[in-house]
PDB file of C-alpha atoms in Angstrom:
ATOM      1  CA  MET A   1     116.371 130.078  81.375  1.00 90.00           C
ATOM      2  CA  SER A   2     116.374 126.274  81.102  1.00 97.00           C
ATOM      3  CA  ASP A   3     113.142 124.283  80.848  1.00 97.00           C
ATOM      4  CA  THR A   4     113.809 122.837  84.296  1.00 97.00           C
ATOM      5  CA  ALA A   5     114.232 126.310  85.777  1.00 97.00           C
ATOM      6  CA  ARG A   6     111.026 127.505  84.067  1.00 98.00           C
ATOM      7  CA  LEU A   7     109.098 124.516  85.439  1.00 98.00           C
ATOM      8  CA  LEU A   8     110.431 125.122  88.947  1.00 98.00           C
ATOM      9  CA  GLU A   9     109.583 128.816  88.634  1.00 98.00           C
ATOM     10  CA  ALA A  10     105.973 127.834  87.863  1.00 98.00           C
ATOM     11  CA  ALA A  11     105.937 125.466  90.855  1.00 98.00           C
ATOM     12  CA  SER A  12     107.302 128.157  93.149  1.00 98.00           C
ATOM     13  CA  PHE A  13     104.791 130.714  91.860  1.00 98.00           C
ATOM     14  CA  ALA A  14     101.863 128.304  92.307  1.00 98.00           C
ATOM     15  CA  ALA A  15     103.068 127.298  95.782  1.00 98.00           C
ATOM     16  CA  GLU A  16     103.130 130.943  96.839  1.00 98.00           C
ATOM     17  CA  LYS A  17      99.693 131.647  95.362  1.00 98.00           C
ATOM     18  CA  HIS A  18      98.109 128.552  96.955  1.00 98.00           C
ATOM     19  CA  ARG A  19     100.087 128.824 100.234  1.00 97.00           C
ATOM     20  CA  ASP A  20      97.064 129.201 102.526  1.00 96.00           C
ATOM     21  CA  GLN A  21      94.756 126.804 100.677  1.00 97.00           C
ATOM     22  CA  ARG A  22      93.893 123.217 101.535  1.00 95.00           C
ATOM     23  CA  ARG A  23      92.137 120.502  99.564  1.00 92.00           C
ATOM     24  CA  LYS A  24      88.671 119.381 100.711  1.00 87.00           C
ATOM     25  CA  ASP A  25      89.904 115.842 101.379  1.00 85.00           C
ATOM     26  CA  ALA A  26      89.903 114.097 104.756  1.00 83.00           C
ATOM     27  CA  ARG A  27      93.562 115.003 105.329  1.00 87.00           C
ATOM     28  CA  ALA A  28      93.189 118.676 104.321  1.00 89.00           C
ATOM     29  CA  THR A  29      96.162 118.212 102.016  1.00 92.00           C
ATOM     30  CA  PRO A  30      98.076 121.372 101.059  1.00 96.00           C
ATOM     31  CA  TYR A  31      96.492 122.578  97.816  1.00 97.00           C
ATOM     32  CA  ILE A  32      99.787 122.796  95.913  1.00 98.00           C
ATOM     33  CA  ASN A  33     100.000 118.997  95.931  1.00 97.00           C
ATOM     34  CA  HIS A  34      97.116 118.894  93.435  1.00 97.00           C
ATOM     35  CA  PRO A  35      98.606 120.970  90.572  1.00 98.00           C
ATOM     36  CA  ILE A  36     101.950 119.227  91.038  1.00 98.00           C
ATOM     37  CA  GLU A  37     100.145 115.881  90.767  1.00 98.00           C
ATOM     38  CA  VAL A  38      98.412 117.026  87.569  1.00 98.00           C
ATOM     39  CA  ALA A  39     101.808 117.879  86.038  1.00 98.00           C
ATOM     40  CA  ARG A  40     103.277 114.570  87.265  1.00 98.00           C
ATOM     41  CA  ILE A  41     100.441 112.617  85.631  1.00 98.00           C
ATOM     42  CA  LEU A  42     101.140 114.423  82.363  1.00 98.00           C
ATOM     43  CA  ALA A  43     104.859 113.691  82.607  1.00 98.00           C
ATOM     44  CA  GLU A  44     104.133 109.995  83.278  1.00 98.00           C
ATOM     45  CA  ALA A  45     101.924 110.004  80.161  1.00 98.00           C
ATOM     46  CA  ASN A  46     104.966 111.160  78.161  1.00 98.00           C
ATOM     47  CA  VAL A  47     103.857 114.772  77.832  1.00 98.00           C
ATOM     48  CA  GLY A  48     107.175 116.587  77.582  1.00 97.00           C
ATOM     49  CA  ASP A  49     106.071 120.063  76.483  1.00 98.00           C
ATOM     50  CA  VAL A  50     107.387 122.212  79.338  1.00 98.00           C
ATOM     51  CA  GLU A  51     104.773 124.911  78.751  1.00 98.00           C
ATOM     52  CA  VAL A  52     101.950 122.370  79.081  1.00 98.00           C
ATOM     53  CA  LEU A  53     103.545 121.116  82.319  1.00 98.00           C
ATOM     54  CA  MET A  54     103.890 124.713  83.553  1.00 98.00           C
ATOM     55  CA  ALA A  55     100.241 125.417  82.715  1.00 98.00           C
ATOM     56  CA  ALA A  56      99.257 122.246  84.575  1.00 98.00           C
ATOM     57  CA  ILE A  57     101.042 123.494  87.687  1.00 98.00           C
ATOM     58  CA  LEU A  58      99.418 126.910  87.290  1.00 98.00           C
ATOM     59  CA  HIS A  59      95.993 125.653  86.162  1.00 98.00           C
ATOM     60  CA  ASP A  60      94.057 126.787  89.258  1.00 98.00           C
ATOM     61  CA  THR A  61      95.867 130.052  89.993  1.00 98.00           C
ATOM     62  CA  ILE A  62      93.468 132.359  88.153  1.00 97.00           C
ATOM     63  CA  GLU A  63      90.389 130.416  89.241  1.00 95.00           C
ATOM     64  CA  ASP A  64      91.267 129.986  92.916  1.00 95.00           C
ATOM     65  CA  THR A  65      93.643 132.824  93.828  1.00 97.00           C
ATOM     66  CA  GLU A  66      94.023 136.536  93.161  1.00 96.00           C
ATOM     67  CA  THR A  67      96.311 135.839  90.186  1.00 98.00           C
ATOM     68  CA  THR A  68      95.485 137.746  87.013  1.00 97.00           C
ATOM     69  CA  ALA A  69      95.945 136.759  83.388  1.00 98.00           C
ATOM     70  CA  GLU A  70      98.222 139.742  82.966  1.00 98.00           C
ATOM     71  CA  GLU A  71     100.447 138.508  85.789  1.00 98.00           C
ATOM     72  CA  LEU A  72     100.695 135.027  84.248  1.00 98.00           C
ATOM     73  CA  THR A  73     101.419 136.427  80.795  1.00 98.00           C
ATOM     74  CA  LYS A  74     104.139 138.710  82.134  1.00 98.00           C
ATOM     75  CA  THR A  75     105.749 135.948  84.196  1.00 98.00           C
ATOM     76  CA  PHE A  76     105.274 132.870  81.987  1.00 98.00           C
ATOM     77  CA  GLY A  77     104.291 134.071  78.527  1.00 98.00           C
ATOM     78  CA  GLU A  78     101.165 134.136  76.396  1.00 98.00           C
ATOM     79  CA  ARG A  79     101.006 130.433  75.601  1.00 98.00           C
ATOM     80  CA  VAL A  80     101.139 129.299  79.247  1.00 98.00           C
ATOM     81  CA  CYS A  81      98.593 131.930  80.249  1.00 98.00           C
ATOM     82  CA  GLY A  82      96.355 130.975  77.328  1.00 98.00           C
ATOM     83  CA  LEU A  83      96.362 127.324  78.410  1.00 98.00           C
ATOM     84  CA  VAL A  84      95.556 128.280  82.006  1.00 98.00           C
ATOM     85  CA  LEU A  85      92.698 130.485  80.811  1.00 98.00           C
ATOM     86  CA  GLU A  86      91.405 127.692  78.598  1.00 98.00           C
ATOM     87  CA  VAL A  87      90.974 125.374  81.610  1.00 98.00           C
ATOM     88  CA  THR A  88      89.765 128.064  84.039  1.00 97.00           C
ATOM     89  CA  ASP A  89      86.121 128.133  85.118  1.00 95.00           C
ATOM     90  CA  ASP A  90      84.228 131.412  85.305  1.00 94.00           C
ATOM     91  CA  LYS A  91      83.659 131.804  89.058  1.00 92.00           C
ATOM     92  CA  GLY A  92      80.951 134.363  88.271  1.00 93.00           C
ATOM     93  CA  LEU A  93      78.695 131.465  87.287  1.00 96.00           C
ATOM     94  CA  ASP A  94      77.032 129.105  89.755  1.00 96.00           C
ATOM     95  CA  LYS A  95      78.659 125.736  90.387  1.00 94.00           C
ATOM     96  CA  LEU A  96      76.201 123.659  88.352  1.00 95.00           C
ATOM     97  CA  GLU A  97      76.575 125.922  85.328  1.00 97.00           C
ATOM     98  CA  ARG A  98      80.379 125.796  85.581  1.00 96.00           C
ATOM     99  CA  LYS A  99      80.240 121.997  85.639  1.00 96.00           C
ATOM    100  CA  ARG A 100      77.796 121.893  82.738  1.00 97.00           C
ATOM    101  CA  LEU A 101      80.080 124.126  80.689  1.00 97.00           C
ATOM    102  CA  GLN A 102      83.103 121.947  81.478  1.00 97.00           C
ATOM    103  CA  VAL A 103      81.265 118.941  80.032  1.00 97.00           C
ATOM    104  CA  VAL A 104      79.868 120.810  77.012  1.00 97.00           C
ATOM    105  CA  ASN A 105      83.138 122.563  76.165  1.00 97.00           C
ATOM    106  CA  ALA A 106      85.614 119.732  76.841  1.00 97.00           C
ATOM    107  CA  ALA A 107      85.690 118.539  73.239  1.00 96.00           C
ATOM    108  CA  THR A 108      86.257 122.068  71.899  1.00 97.00           C
ATOM    109  CA  LYS A 109      89.434 122.734  73.885  1.00 98.00           C
ATOM    110  CA  SER A 110      92.865 122.719  72.279  1.00 98.00           C
ATOM    111  CA  ASP A 111      94.713 119.418  72.482  1.00 98.00           C
ATOM    112  CA  CYS A 112      97.090 120.848  75.102  1.00 98.00           C
ATOM    113  CA  ALA A 113      94.216 122.103  77.257  1.00 98.00           C
ATOM    114  CA  LYS A 114      92.540 118.680  76.930  1.00 98.00           C
ATOM    115  CA  LEU A 115      95.699 117.066  78.299  1.00 98.00           C
ATOM    116  CA  ILE A 116      95.582 119.302  81.375  1.00 98.00           C
ATOM    117  CA  LYS A 117      91.836 118.833  81.847  1.00 98.00           C
ATOM    118  CA  ILE A 118      91.958 115.041  81.685  1.00 98.00           C
ATOM    119  CA  ALA A 119      94.999 114.891  84.010  1.00 98.00           C
ATOM    120  CA  ASP A 120      93.125 117.163  86.439  1.00 98.00           C
ATOM    121  CA  LYS A 121      90.152 114.785  86.493  1.00 97.00           C
ATOM    122  CA  ILE A 122      92.442 111.758  86.946  1.00 97.00           C
ATOM    123  CA  ALA A 123      94.128 113.472  89.897  1.00 96.00           C
ATOM    124  CA  ASN A 124      90.772 114.360  91.446  1.00 94.00           C
ATOM    125  CA  LEU A 125      89.432 110.812  91.058  1.00 94.00           C
ATOM    126  CA  ARG A 126      92.580 109.365  92.626  1.00 93.00           C
ATOM    127  CA  ASP A 127      92.297 111.816  95.520  1.00 90.00           C
ATOM    128  CA  LEU A 128      88.625 110.931  95.952  1.00 87.00           C
ATOM    129  CA  LYS A 129      89.602 107.314  96.582  1.00 84.00           C
ATOM    130  CA  ALA A 130      92.777 107.929  98.597  1.00 82.00           C
ATOM    131  CA  SER A 131      91.466 110.561 101.004  1.00 77.00           C
ATOM    132  CA  PRO A 132      87.770 111.104 100.406  1.00 79.00           C
ATOM    133  CA  PRO A 133      86.153 114.335 101.512  1.00 83.00           C
ATOM    134  CA  ASP A 134      83.209 114.176 103.866  1.00 84.00           C
ATOM    135  CA  TRP A 135      80.728 113.762 101.022  1.00 84.00           C
ATOM    136  CA  CYS A 136      77.681 111.550 100.882  1.00 85.00           C
ATOM    137  CA  GLU A 137      77.745 108.614  98.474  1.00 85.00           C
ATOM    138  CA  GLN A 138      75.437 110.450  96.059  1.00 89.00           C
ATOM    139  CA  ARG A 139      77.767 113.460  95.813  1.00 88.00           C
ATOM    140  CA  VAL A 140      80.796 111.244  95.241  1.00 87.00           C
ATOM    141  CA  GLY A 141      78.909 109.352  92.535  1.00 89.00           C
ATOM    142  CA  ALA A 142      77.845 112.598  90.877  1.00 91.00           C
ATOM    143  CA  TYR A 143      81.457 113.819  90.846  1.00 92.00           C
ATOM    144  CA  VAL A 144      82.687 110.550  89.344  1.00 92.00           C
ATOM    145  CA  GLN A 145      80.099 110.809  86.556  1.00 94.00           C
ATOM    146  CA  PHE A 146      80.994 114.461  85.947  1.00 96.00           C
ATOM    147  CA  ALA A 147      84.725 113.691  85.782  1.00 95.00           C
ATOM    148  CA  GLU A 148      84.063 110.805  83.413  1.00 95.00           C
ATOM    149  CA  MET A 149      82.030 113.057  81.079  1.00 96.00           C
ATOM    150  CA  VAL A 150      84.703 115.786  81.027  1.00 97.00           C
ATOM    151  CA  ALA A 151      87.468 113.232  80.457  1.00 96.00           C
ATOM    152  CA  GLY A 152      85.350 111.652  77.729  1.00 95.00           C
ATOM    153  CA  GLY A 153      85.223 114.971  75.911  1.00 96.00           C
ATOM    154  CA  CYS A 154      89.022 115.152  76.079  1.00 97.00           C
ATOM    155  CA  ARG A 155      89.674 111.656  74.694  1.00 96.00           C
ATOM    156  CA  GLY A 156      91.930 111.178  71.741  1.00 96.00           C
ATOM    157  CA  THR A 157      94.852 113.408  72.731  1.00 96.00           C
ATOM    158  CA  ASN A 158      96.860 110.836  74.718  1.00 98.00           C
ATOM    159  CA  VAL A 159      96.237 107.084  74.836  1.00 97.00           C
ATOM    160  CA  LEU A 160      97.664 106.675  78.353  1.00 97.00           C
ATOM    161  CA  LEU A 161      95.549 109.476  79.799  1.00 97.00           C
ATOM    162  CA  ASP A 162      92.446 108.038  78.128  1.00 97.00           C
ATOM    163  CA  ALA A 163      93.098 104.626  79.685  1.00 96.00           C
ATOM    164  CA  TRP A 164      93.900 106.057  83.115  1.00 96.00           C
ATOM    165  CA  ALA A 165      90.753 108.200  83.146  1.00 95.00           C
ATOM    166  CA  MET A 166      88.566 105.192  82.313  1.00 93.00           C
ATOM    167  CA  LYS A 167      90.338 103.096  84.953  1.00 93.00           C
ATOM    168  CA  GLU A 168      89.983 105.746  87.669  1.00 92.00           C
ATOM    169  CA  ALA A 169      86.288 106.355  86.946  1.00 87.00           C
ATOM    170  CA  SER A 170      85.589 102.625  86.894  1.00 85.00           C
ATOM    171  CA  SER A 171      87.483 101.921  90.114  1.00 83.00           C
ATOM    172  CA  SER A 172      85.752 104.880  91.799  1.00 73.00           C
ATOM    173  CA  PHE A 173      82.381 103.346  90.917  1.00 60.00           C
ATOM    174  CA  ASP A 174      83.625  99.994  92.263  1.00 59.00           C
ATOM    175  CA  VAL A 175      84.558 101.634  95.579  1.00 54.00           C
ATOM    176  CA  LEU A 176      81.133 103.276  95.755  1.00 55.00           C
ATOM    177  CA  SER A 177      79.410  99.971  95.026  1.00 52.00           C
ATOM    178  CA  ARG A 178      81.340  98.159  97.762  1.00 52.00           C
ATOM    179  CA  GLU A 179      80.659 100.945 100.268  1.00 52.00           C
ATOM    180  CA  GLY A 180      76.985 101.000  99.320  1.00 51.00           C
ATOM    181  CA  ARG A 181      76.641  97.252  99.886  1.00 36.00           C
ATOM    182  CA  ASN A 182      78.362  97.504 103.269  1.00 41.00           C
ATOM    183  CA  LYS A 183      75.971 100.128 104.633  1.00 40.00           C
TER     184      LYS A 183
END
């Protein structure tokens, strides 16, 4: 199977798994747009490893759907599944602990997992500005700081991603500052 076919197979699989899910943004965007955006960001940052791009598309399937590691391994191979597992939160933990662990563990991830993690945070920060969820200013600010800390732990794997993460965090704080002054 060609790399293009494998990538499209991952997109189709993720679309099916996330078919009934929506993002928490103001537009209730179909969830599949997010993992596709994460893969697109990686591709724009010159990440050409098809298995990293596949894992980016699949990165939330175990965490947010009924998908199992065994299913991913059987369908996409051990490396893709391993990358997905490396960026998957343990939903058995409370939200604050999951976030704390993301920050603490970011620097210990493999370089490929760091690429996915930082692209995920870039995508989330862009979405936060483009179609913000109904969150108070404090919650948005807390998310921006969290994303910046996780991305900071992933620095050094891709110069473009590093720059984009800093830009998105900074511009998110600028938006918050303007909105805060206007209230």
